[in-house]
Structure formats: structure tokens, C-alpha cells
PDB file of C-alpha atoms in Angstrom:
ATOM      1  CA  SER A   1      -0.098   0.198  -0.490  1.00  0.00           C
ATOM      2  CA  HIS A   2       2.904   2.511   0.940  1.00  0.00           C
ATOM      3  CA  GLU A   3       4.605   1.787  -2.507  1.00  0.00           C
ATOM      4  CA  LEU A   4       1.455   2.239  -4.343  1.00  0.00           C
ATOM      5  CA  ALA A   5       0.821   5.357  -2.789  1.00  0.00           C
ATOM      6  CA  LYS A   6       4.359   6.630  -3.338  1.00  0.00           C
ATOM      7  CA  ARG A   7       4.750   5.901  -6.740  1.00  0.00           C
ATOM      8  CA  LEU A   8       1.411   7.287  -7.262  1.00  0.00           C
ATOM      9  CA  SER A   9       2.262  10.287  -5.274  1.00  0.00           C
ATOM     10  CA  ASP A  10       5.847  10.800  -7.210  1.00  0.00           C
ATOM     11  CA  SER A  11       4.212  10.414 -11.155  1.00  0.00           C
ATOM     12  CA  GLY A  12       2.164  13.661  -9.693  1.00  0.00           C
ATOM     13  CA  GLU A  13      -1.360  12.197  -8.508  1.00  0.00           C
ATOM     14  CA  GLU A  14      -2.592  13.898  -5.325  1.00  0.00           C
ATOM     15  CA  VAL A  15      -2.848  11.161  -2.875  1.00  0.00           C
ATOM     16  CA  ILE A  16      -5.096  10.714   0.400  1.00  0.00           C
ATOM     17  CA  VAL A  17      -4.156   7.434   1.828  1.00  0.00           C
ATOM     18  CA  ILE A  18      -6.592   5.623   5.072  1.00  0.00           C
ATOM     19  CA  GLY A  19      -4.582   3.797   7.418  1.00  0.00           C
ATOM     20  CA  PRO A  20      -4.382   2.593  10.929  1.00  0.00           C
ATOM     21  CA  SER A  21      -3.140   4.166  13.956  1.00  0.00           C
ATOM     22  CA  ALA A  22       0.066   2.940  14.633  1.00  0.00           C
ATOM     23  CA  LYS A  23       3.198   3.566  17.188  1.00  0.00           C
ATOM     24  CA  ALA A  24       4.837   6.370  16.080  1.00  0.00           C
ATOM     25  CA  ASP A  25       2.694   7.073  13.020  1.00  0.00           C
ATOM     26  CA  ARG A  26       2.788  11.116  13.319  1.00  0.00           C
ATOM     27  CA  GLU A  27       6.402  10.920  12.581  1.00  0.00           C
ATOM     28  CA  TYR A  28       6.489   8.148   9.941  1.00  0.00           C
ATOM     29  CA  ASP A  29       3.384  10.052   8.077  1.00  0.00           C
ATOM     30  CA  SER A  30       5.470  13.507   8.199  1.00  0.00           C
ATOM     31  CA  ARG A  31       8.323  12.025   5.977  1.00  0.00           C
ATOM     32  CA  GLN A  32       5.446  10.875   3.246  1.00  0.00           C
ATOM     33  CA  LYS A  33       4.812  12.937   0.174  1.00  0.00           C
ATOM     34  CA  PHE A  34       1.140  12.060   0.479  1.00  0.00           C
ATOM     35  CA  LYS A  35      -1.634  12.543   2.878  1.00  0.00           C
ATOM     36  CA  VAL A  36      -2.433  10.046   5.636  1.00  0.00           C
ATOM     37  CA  VAL A  37      -5.389  10.139   7.814  1.00  0.00           C
ATOM     38  CA  ARG A  38      -5.818   7.511  10.515  1.00  0.00           C
ATOM     39  CA  THR A  39      -8.700   5.651  12.189  1.00  0.00           C
ATOM     40  CA  PRO A  40      -8.713   3.785  15.293  1.00  0.00           C
ATOM     41  CA  TRP A  41      -9.769   0.309  16.604  1.00  0.00           C
ATOM     42  CA  TYR A  42      -7.769  -1.635  13.985  1.00  0.00           C
ATOM     43  CA  GLU A  43      -7.305  -4.111  16.392  1.00  0.00           C
ATOM     44  CA  PHE A  44     -10.673  -4.915  17.375  1.00  0.00           C
ATOM     45  CA  GLY A  45     -11.517  -6.968  14.788  1.00  0.00           C
ATOM     46  CA  TYR A  46     -15.045  -6.067  12.413  1.00  0.00           C
ATOM     47  CA  LEU A  47     -15.034  -3.179  14.752  1.00  0.00           C
ATOM     48  CA  ARG A  48     -12.367  -1.407  12.673  1.00  0.00           C
ATOM     49  CA  PHE A  49     -15.340  -0.861  10.039  1.00  0.00           C
ATOM     50  CA  ILE A  50     -17.191   1.626  11.829  1.00  0.00           C
ATOM     51  CA  PRO A  51     -14.381   4.451  11.984  1.00  0.00           C
ATOM     52  CA  ILE A  52     -13.705   3.791   8.333  1.00  0.00           C
ATOM     53  CA  PHE A  53     -16.755   4.234   7.413  1.00  0.00           C
ATOM     54  CA  PHE A  54     -17.269   7.996   8.521  1.00  0.00           C
ATOM     55  CA  VAL A  55     -14.294   8.881   7.528  1.00  0.00           C
ATOM     56  CA  MET A  56     -13.767   7.352   4.100  1.00  0.00           C
ATOM     57  CA  PRO A  57     -16.814   8.830   2.720  1.00  0.00           C
ATOM     58  CA  TYR A  58     -16.006  12.160   4.087  1.00  0.00           C
ATOM     59  CA  LEU A  59     -12.797  12.478   2.501  1.00  0.00           C
ATOM     60  CA  ILE A  60     -14.924  11.375  -0.546  1.00  0.00           C
ATOM     61  CA  PHE A  61     -17.268  13.949  -1.054  1.00  0.00           C
ATOM     62  CA  ARG A  62     -15.043  16.801   0.873  1.00  0.00           C
ATOM     63  CA  HIS A  63     -12.019  16.686  -1.360  1.00  0.00           C
ATOM     64  CA  LYS A  64     -14.447  15.586  -4.797  1.00  0.00           C
ATOM     65  CA  ILE A  65     -12.391  12.005  -4.725  1.00  0.00           C
ATOM     66  CA  LYS A  66     -12.052  10.173  -8.522  1.00  0.00           C
ATOM     67  CA  LYS A  67     -10.820   7.362  -7.696  1.00  0.00           C
ATOM     68  CA  VAL A  68     -10.795   5.110  -4.749  1.00  0.00           C
ATOM     69  CA  ILE A  69      -8.250   2.267  -4.490  1.00  0.00           C
ATOM     70  CA  ALA A  70      -9.517  -0.388  -2.189  1.00  0.00           C
ATOM     71  CA  MET A  71      -7.064  -2.519  -0.507  1.00  0.00           C
ATOM     72  CA  ASN A  72      -9.314  -5.077   1.352  1.00  0.00           C
ATOM     73  CA  ILE A  73     -12.824  -5.533  -0.329  1.00  0.00           C
ATOM     74  CA  ALA A  74     -13.928  -6.054   3.734  1.00  0.00           C
ATOM     75  CA  TYR A  75     -13.556  -2.480   4.631  1.00  0.00           C
ATOM     76  CA  GLY A  76     -12.820  -0.403   1.877  1.00  0.00           C
ATOM     77  CA  GLY A  77     -14.367  -2.073  -0.954  1.00  0.00           C
ATOM     78  CA  LEU A  78     -17.662  -2.213   0.751  1.00  0.00           C
ATOM     79  CA  ILE A  79     -17.713   1.082   1.590  1.00  0.00           C
ATOM     80  CA  ALA A  80     -16.749   2.248  -1.668  1.00  0.00           C
ATOM     81  CA  TYR A  81     -19.349   0.023  -3.402  1.00  0.00           C
ATOM     82  CA  LEU A  82     -22.126   1.720  -1.073  1.00  0.00           C
ATOM     83  CA  PHE A  83     -21.107   5.329  -1.954  1.00  0.00           C
ATOM     84  CA  PHE A  84     -19.518   5.428  -5.595  1.00  0.00           C
ATOM     85  CA  LYS A  85     -22.978   5.854  -7.492  1.00  0.00           C
ATOM     86  CA  ILE A  86     -24.079   8.590  -5.196  1.00  0.00           C
ATOM     87  CA  SER A  87     -20.264  10.401  -5.535  1.00  0.00           C
ATOM     88  CA  GLY A  88     -19.627   9.503  -9.013  1.00  0.00           C
ATOM     89  CA  PHE A  89     -16.307   8.121  -8.573  1.00  0.00           C
ATOM     90  CA  SER A  90     -14.574   4.492  -9.818  1.00  0.00           C
ATOM     91  CA  TYR A  91     -12.934   2.353  -7.357  1.00  0.00           C
ATOM     92  CA  TYR A  92     -10.388  -0.733  -8.100  1.00  0.00           C
ATOM     93  CA  LEU A  93      -9.893  -3.484  -5.667  1.00  0.00           C
ATOM     94  CA  TRP A  94      -6.975  -6.248  -4.880  1.00  0.00           C
ATOM     95  CA  ALA A  95      -7.623  -9.643  -3.924  1.00  0.00           C
ATOM     96  CA  TYR A  96      -5.528 -12.211  -2.241  1.00  0.00           C
ATOM     97  CA  GLY A  97      -7.760 -14.874  -1.310  1.00  0.00           C
ATOM     98  CA  TYR A  98      -8.463 -15.088   2.081  1.00  0.00           C
ATOM     99  CA  GLU A  99     -11.018 -12.013   2.296  1.00  0.00           C
ATOM    100  CA  PHE A 100     -13.192 -13.280  -0.234  1.00  0.00           C
ATOM    101  CA  GLY A 101     -12.647 -17.617   0.245  1.00  0.00           C
ATOM    102  CA  LYS A 102     -14.042 -17.537   3.466  1.00  0.00           C
ATOM    103  CA  PHE A 103     -17.640 -16.682   2.230  1.00  0.00           C
ATOM    104  CA  GLU A 104     -17.463 -19.602  -0.580  1.00  0.00           C
ATOM    105  CA  LYS A 105     -20.250 -21.031   0.841  1.00  0.00           C
ATOM    106  CA  ASN A 106     -22.478 -17.686   2.680  1.00  0.00           C
ATOM    107  CA  LYS A 107     -24.824 -17.423  -0.247  1.00  0.00           C
ATOM    108  CA  PHE A 108     -25.613 -13.718   1.132  1.00  0.00           C
ATOM    109  CA  MET A 109     -21.857 -12.416   1.252  1.00  0.00           C
ATOM    110  CA  ARG A 110     -20.809 -14.071  -2.003  1.00  0.00           C
ATOM    111  CA  ARG A 111     -23.696 -12.347  -3.855  1.00  0.00           C
ATOM    112  CA  LEU A 112     -23.078  -8.883  -2.503  1.00  0.00           C
ATOM    113  CA  TYR A 113     -19.255  -9.674  -3.128  1.00  0.00           C
ATOM    114  CA  GLN A 114     -19.823 -10.276  -6.410  1.00  0.00           C
ATOM    115  CA  LYS A 115     -21.465  -7.146  -6.946  1.00  0.00           C
ATOM    116  CA  ILE A 116     -18.700  -5.188  -5.299  1.00  0.00           C
ATOM    117  CA  TYR A 117     -15.968  -6.983  -7.561  1.00  0.00           C
ATOM    118  CA  GLY A 118     -18.017  -6.396 -10.933  1.00  0.00           C
ATOM    119  CA  ASN A 119     -18.549  -2.617 -10.324  1.00  0.00           C
ATOM    120  CA  ALA A 120     -14.983  -2.236  -9.895  1.00  0.00           C
ATOM    121  CA  VAL A 121     -13.156  -1.036 -12.853  1.00  0.00           C
ATOM    122  CA  PHE A 122     -10.808  -3.951 -12.396  1.00  0.00           C
ATOM    123  CA  VAL A 123      -9.378  -6.339  -9.299  1.00  0.00           C
ATOM    124  CA  ALA A 124      -5.951  -6.665  -8.946  1.00  0.00           C
ATOM    125  CA  ALA A 125      -5.093 -10.748  -8.164  1.00  0.00           C
ATOM    126  CA  ILE A 126      -2.123 -11.085  -6.298  1.00  0.00           C
ATOM    127  CA  THR A 127      -1.111 -14.325  -8.018  1.00  0.00           C
ATOM    128  CA  ASN A 128      -2.590 -16.725 -10.597  1.00  0.00           C
ATOM    129  CA  TYR A 129      -4.046 -18.860  -8.095  1.00  0.00           C
ATOM    130  CA  VAL A 130      -5.683 -16.043  -6.678  1.00  0.00           C
ATOM    131  CA  LYS A 131      -7.305 -15.093 -10.409  1.00  0.00           C
ATOM    132  CA  ASP A 132      -8.278 -18.628 -10.850  1.00  0.00           C
ATOM    133  CA  ARG A 133      -9.767 -19.012  -7.116  1.00  0.00           C
ATOM    134  CA  LEU A 134     -11.921 -14.971  -8.105  1.00  0.00           C
ATOM    135  CA  ILE A 135     -13.359 -16.720 -11.467  1.00  0.00           C
ATOM    136  CA  ASN A 136     -14.404 -19.880  -9.480  1.00  0.00           C
ATOM    137  CA  PHE A 137     -15.964 -17.229  -7.012  1.00  0.00           C
ATOM    138  CA  GLY A 138     -18.025 -15.805  -9.598  1.00  0.00           C
ATOM    139  CA  VAL A 139     -15.915 -12.593 -10.694  1.00  0.00           C
ATOM    140  CA  LYS A 140     -15.698 -12.371 -14.831  1.00  0.00           C
ATOM    141  CA  PRO A 141     -12.122 -13.101 -16.341  1.00  0.00           C
ATOM    142  CA  GLU A 142     -12.012 -10.001 -18.203  1.00  0.00           C
ATOM    143  CA  LYS A 143     -12.250  -8.303 -14.682  1.00  0.00           C
ATOM    144  CA  ILE A 144      -9.357  -9.333 -13.406  1.00  0.00           C
ATOM    145  CA  ILE A 145      -5.377  -8.325 -13.792  1.00  0.00           C
ATOM    146  CA  LEU A 146      -2.579  -9.952 -12.315  1.00  0.00           C
ATOM    147  CA  VAL A 147      -0.377  -7.762 -10.488  1.00  0.00           C
ATOM    148  CA  LYS A 148       2.382  -9.474  -8.298  1.00  0.00           C
ATOM    149  CA  PRO A 149       3.533  -7.883  -5.061  1.00  0.00           C
ATOM    150  CA  GLY A 150       6.782  -6.684  -5.321  1.00  0.00           C
ATOM    151  CA  THR A 151       9.575  -5.202  -3.180  1.00  0.00           C
ATOM    152  CA  ASP A 152      11.345  -2.538  -3.280  1.00  0.00           C
ATOM    153  CA  PRO A 153      15.134  -3.677  -4.395  1.00  0.00           C
ATOM    154  CA  LYS A 154      16.892  -0.501  -1.780  1.00  0.00           C
ATOM    155  CA  LYS A 155      15.444  -1.641   0.977  1.00  0.00           C
ATOM    156  CA  TYR A 156      15.130  -5.199   0.787  1.00  0.00           C
ATOM    157  CA  TYR A 157      18.367  -7.002  -0.379  1.00  0.00           C
ATOM    158  CA  PRO A 158      20.340 -10.281   0.407  1.00  0.00           C
ATOM    159  CA  LEU A 159      22.645 -10.005   3.225  1.00  0.00           C
ATOM    160  CA  SER A 160      25.334 -12.451   4.202  1.00  0.00           C
ATOM    161  CA  VAL A 161      24.639 -14.812   7.241  1.00  0.00           C
ATOM    162  CA  GLY A 162      27.099 -14.896  10.645  1.00  0.00           C
ATOM    163  CA  ASP A 163      28.449 -18.006  11.271  1.00  0.00           C
ATOM    164  CA  ASP A 164      27.151 -17.230  15.246  1.00  0.00           C
ATOM    165  CA  PHE A 165      23.471 -16.730  13.688  1.00  0.00           C
ATOM    166  CA  ARG A 166      24.324 -20.214  11.696  1.00  0.00           C
ATOM    167  CA  GLN A 167      25.740 -21.801  14.981  1.00  0.00           C
ATOM    168  CA  LYS A 168      22.871 -20.535  17.396  1.00  0.00           C
ATOM    169  CA  TYR A 169      20.409 -21.744  15.722  1.00  0.00           C
ATOM    170  CA  ASN A 170      22.133 -24.999  14.328  1.00  0.00           C
ATOM    171  CA  LEU A 171      22.040 -23.846  10.728  1.00  0.00           C
ATOM    172  CA  LYS A 172      25.807 -24.690   9.742  1.00  0.00           C
ATOM    173  CA  ASN A 173      25.728 -26.747   6.711  1.00  0.00           C
ATOM    174  CA  LYS A 174      22.436 -27.359   6.645  1.00  0.00           C
ATOM    175  CA  LYS A 175      20.162 -27.303   3.813  1.00  0.00           C
ATOM    176  CA  ILE A 176      17.586 -24.795   4.913  1.00  0.00           C
ATOM    177  CA  VAL A 177      13.679 -24.384   3.942  1.00  0.00           C
ATOM    178  CA  ILE A 178      12.201 -21.515   5.410  1.00  0.00           C
ATOM    179  CA  SER A 179       8.913 -20.170   5.609  1.00  0.00           C
ATOM    180  CA  VAL A 180       8.253 -16.427   6.567  1.00  0.00           C
ATOM    181  CA  SER A 181       4.228 -15.779   7.808  1.00  0.00           C
ATOM    182  CA  ARG A 182       1.758 -15.485  10.312  1.00  0.00           C
ATOM    183  CA  LEU A 183       1.096 -18.571  11.869  1.00  0.00           C
ATOM    184  CA  ILE A 184      -2.382 -19.593  10.875  1.00  0.00           C
ATOM    185  CA  GLU A 185      -3.840 -22.438   9.158  1.00  0.00           C
ATOM    186  CA  ARG A 186      -4.628 -21.737   5.953  1.00  0.00           C
ATOM    187  CA  LYS A 187      -0.457 -21.446   5.128  1.00  0.00           C
ATOM    188  CA  GLY A 188      -0.074 -24.858   5.068  1.00  0.00           C
ATOM    189  CA  ILE A 189       3.016 -24.750   7.330  1.00  0.00           C
ATOM    190  CA  ASP A 190       1.959 -28.048   8.821  1.00  0.00           C
ATOM    191  CA  MET A 191       1.918 -29.794   5.473  1.00  0.00           C
ATOM    192  CA  THR A 192       5.448 -28.844   4.728  1.00  0.00           C
ATOM    193  CA  ILE A 193       6.446 -30.157   8.484  1.00  0.00           C
ATOM    194  CA  ARG A 194       4.987 -32.800   7.798  1.00  0.00           C
ATOM    195  CA  ALA A 195       6.250 -33.448   4.556  1.00  0.00           C
ATOM    196  CA  MET A 196       9.950 -32.895   5.785  1.00  0.00           C
ATOM    197  CA  LYS A 197       9.848 -36.695   6.986  1.00  0.00           C
ATOM    198  CA  THR A 198       9.709 -37.312   3.550  1.00  0.00           C
ATOM    199  CA  VAL A 199      12.448 -34.442   2.411  1.00  0.00           C
ATOM    200  CA  VAL A 200      15.154 -35.652   5.298  1.00  0.00           C
ATOM    201  CA  GLU A 201      15.131 -39.330   4.379  1.00  0.00           C
ATOM    202  CA  ALA A 202      16.799 -38.124   0.893  1.00  0.00           C
ATOM    203  CA  HIS A 203      18.151 -35.301   2.244  1.00  0.00           C
ATOM    204  CA  PRO A 204      19.492 -35.778   5.820  1.00  0.00           C
ATOM    205  CA  ASP A 205      21.306 -32.437   6.138  1.00  0.00           C
ATOM    206  CA  ALA A 206      17.808 -30.542   5.384  1.00  0.00           C
ATOM    207  CA  LEU A 207      16.095 -28.083   7.952  1.00  0.00           C
ATOM    208  CA  TYR A 208      12.821 -26.202   7.887  1.00  0.00           C
ATOM    209  CA  ALA A 209      12.932 -23.413   9.707  1.00  0.00           C
ATOM    210  CA  VAL A 210       9.497 -21.398  10.231  1.00  0.00           C
ATOM    211  CA  ILE A 211       9.370 -17.302  11.280  1.00  0.00           C
ATOM    212  CA  GLY A 212       6.854 -15.893  12.696  1.00  0.00           C
ATOM    213  CA  GLN A 213       3.774 -15.182  15.423  1.00  0.00           C
ATOM    214  CA  GLY A 214      -0.086 -16.520  15.179  1.00  0.00           C
ATOM    215  CA  PRO A 215      -2.502 -18.434  16.714  1.00  0.00           C
ATOM    216  CA  PHE A 216      -1.588 -21.657  15.111  1.00  0.00           C
ATOM    217  CA  LYS A 217       1.950 -21.593  16.844  1.00  0.00           C
ATOM    218  CA  ASN A 218       0.876 -24.023  19.345  1.00  0.00           C
ATOM    219  CA  ARG A 219      -0.624 -26.693  17.295  1.00  0.00           C
ATOM    220  CA  LEU A 220       2.408 -26.558  14.879  1.00  0.00           C
ATOM    221  CA  GLU A 221       4.867 -27.116  17.842  1.00  0.00           C
ATOM    222  CA  GLU A 222       2.978 -30.223  18.489  1.00  0.00           C
ATOM    223  CA  ILE A 223       3.412 -31.825  15.338  1.00  0.00           C
TER     224      ILE A 223
END
């Protein structure tokens, strides 16, 4: 979201970003070329929708915004759908998989999401897998574009790993498989752990490193 806002701003677009309140956010926001409006309650699950519901339409009407980019259909996308015909703006959506996948068997939510996707200029899927799932969900293929998330190579690039780190975690001379994610069931880390039994039979020096936190951590440790 930050990189998208930064590049749109650098290209001359006037950009306003709505984001959750966070530690040291004022200092961070002051360094940006675009305006950032913060909303509370992000940590309270679906209750985060309430302040966004009031802030987003206010900004749309006050600044006569013509384009809305919703990074999540459940919040910005839903609000954009409710107000776009009144205000006359167009909106664009991003799709990741879980946010619509959890409603595949819910007829009401599935129809609502199909309408939201259907009225968007386009839906940006982050992988071919997500694109296929969107089509199965009922989104027209011509509505979907593929935009794989990238990184800024000036910020993120390979570094050498010191021997002290390798020794601390018993990584020296190991062939390492790494997962970095929030530890929840749908990430499939449990399947990789089970698969490692077969992997180490062929490659005894193989090691699986899991990096992250989440509610599925205890279950993964049990497995």
C-alpha cells in the first residue's frame, strides 16, 4: 500500500491514504509526500469498519475524489460500493484469497461480494492462484488483472548470514527451507512439517525454519 501510494504521488497524483493508527505514525506520516488519515480500532477485528465507514465517505465528498483504490474488499471495497454511484467516483480492488474465500459457502456474502467486484474498474489479483479462485467465486475474467507484489530493492536485498547466527540455530552446513508468515492454519505450514519427514530421508542435512507468530503456533509445535 505504501509503495503504491508513493509511486502514484511521485507521478504527480494527489493521494490521500486511510490507514490504521500505529506507534510513531505521526513521525512516519510527516515524511511522506502524500496525506495520511489514521483511524482507530484496527486491533478490534470487524469493529475497525465503524471509523472507516465515517472517515472514508467524508474524505471522498470533501475532496471530490474521483478514484478509490480499496486494498481490502471487506472495508474500503464495501464502503466504495455503497457510495460510488452517489459520488460518481470509480473504484479499484485488490484480492489476496482469504477475504473472499471464507464466504464461498455463504450465499448472501458471496452475492454481495460479486456485486462489489463486478462494479470495480478492475480487480488486481496478487497471484495466478488467486485469479483462478476469483473466477470460481464468480468474478468475470475480463475484470481481473494480475499484479504480483514486489519489493523495493533499495530496502530489501540479500545479506550474508554470520557464522554466529548459524551456530546459534544449528544452521551450519544445512540445506534450509524457510517459511515466513503469520502462523495460521491456512498457510499450510503443518503440511510442510509433515512433508519434511520424506525430505530428510533423501536429504539428512535438510532443515525447516519457521519464522512468525500466530494462533496456530502451539499446534505447529505439537506436530
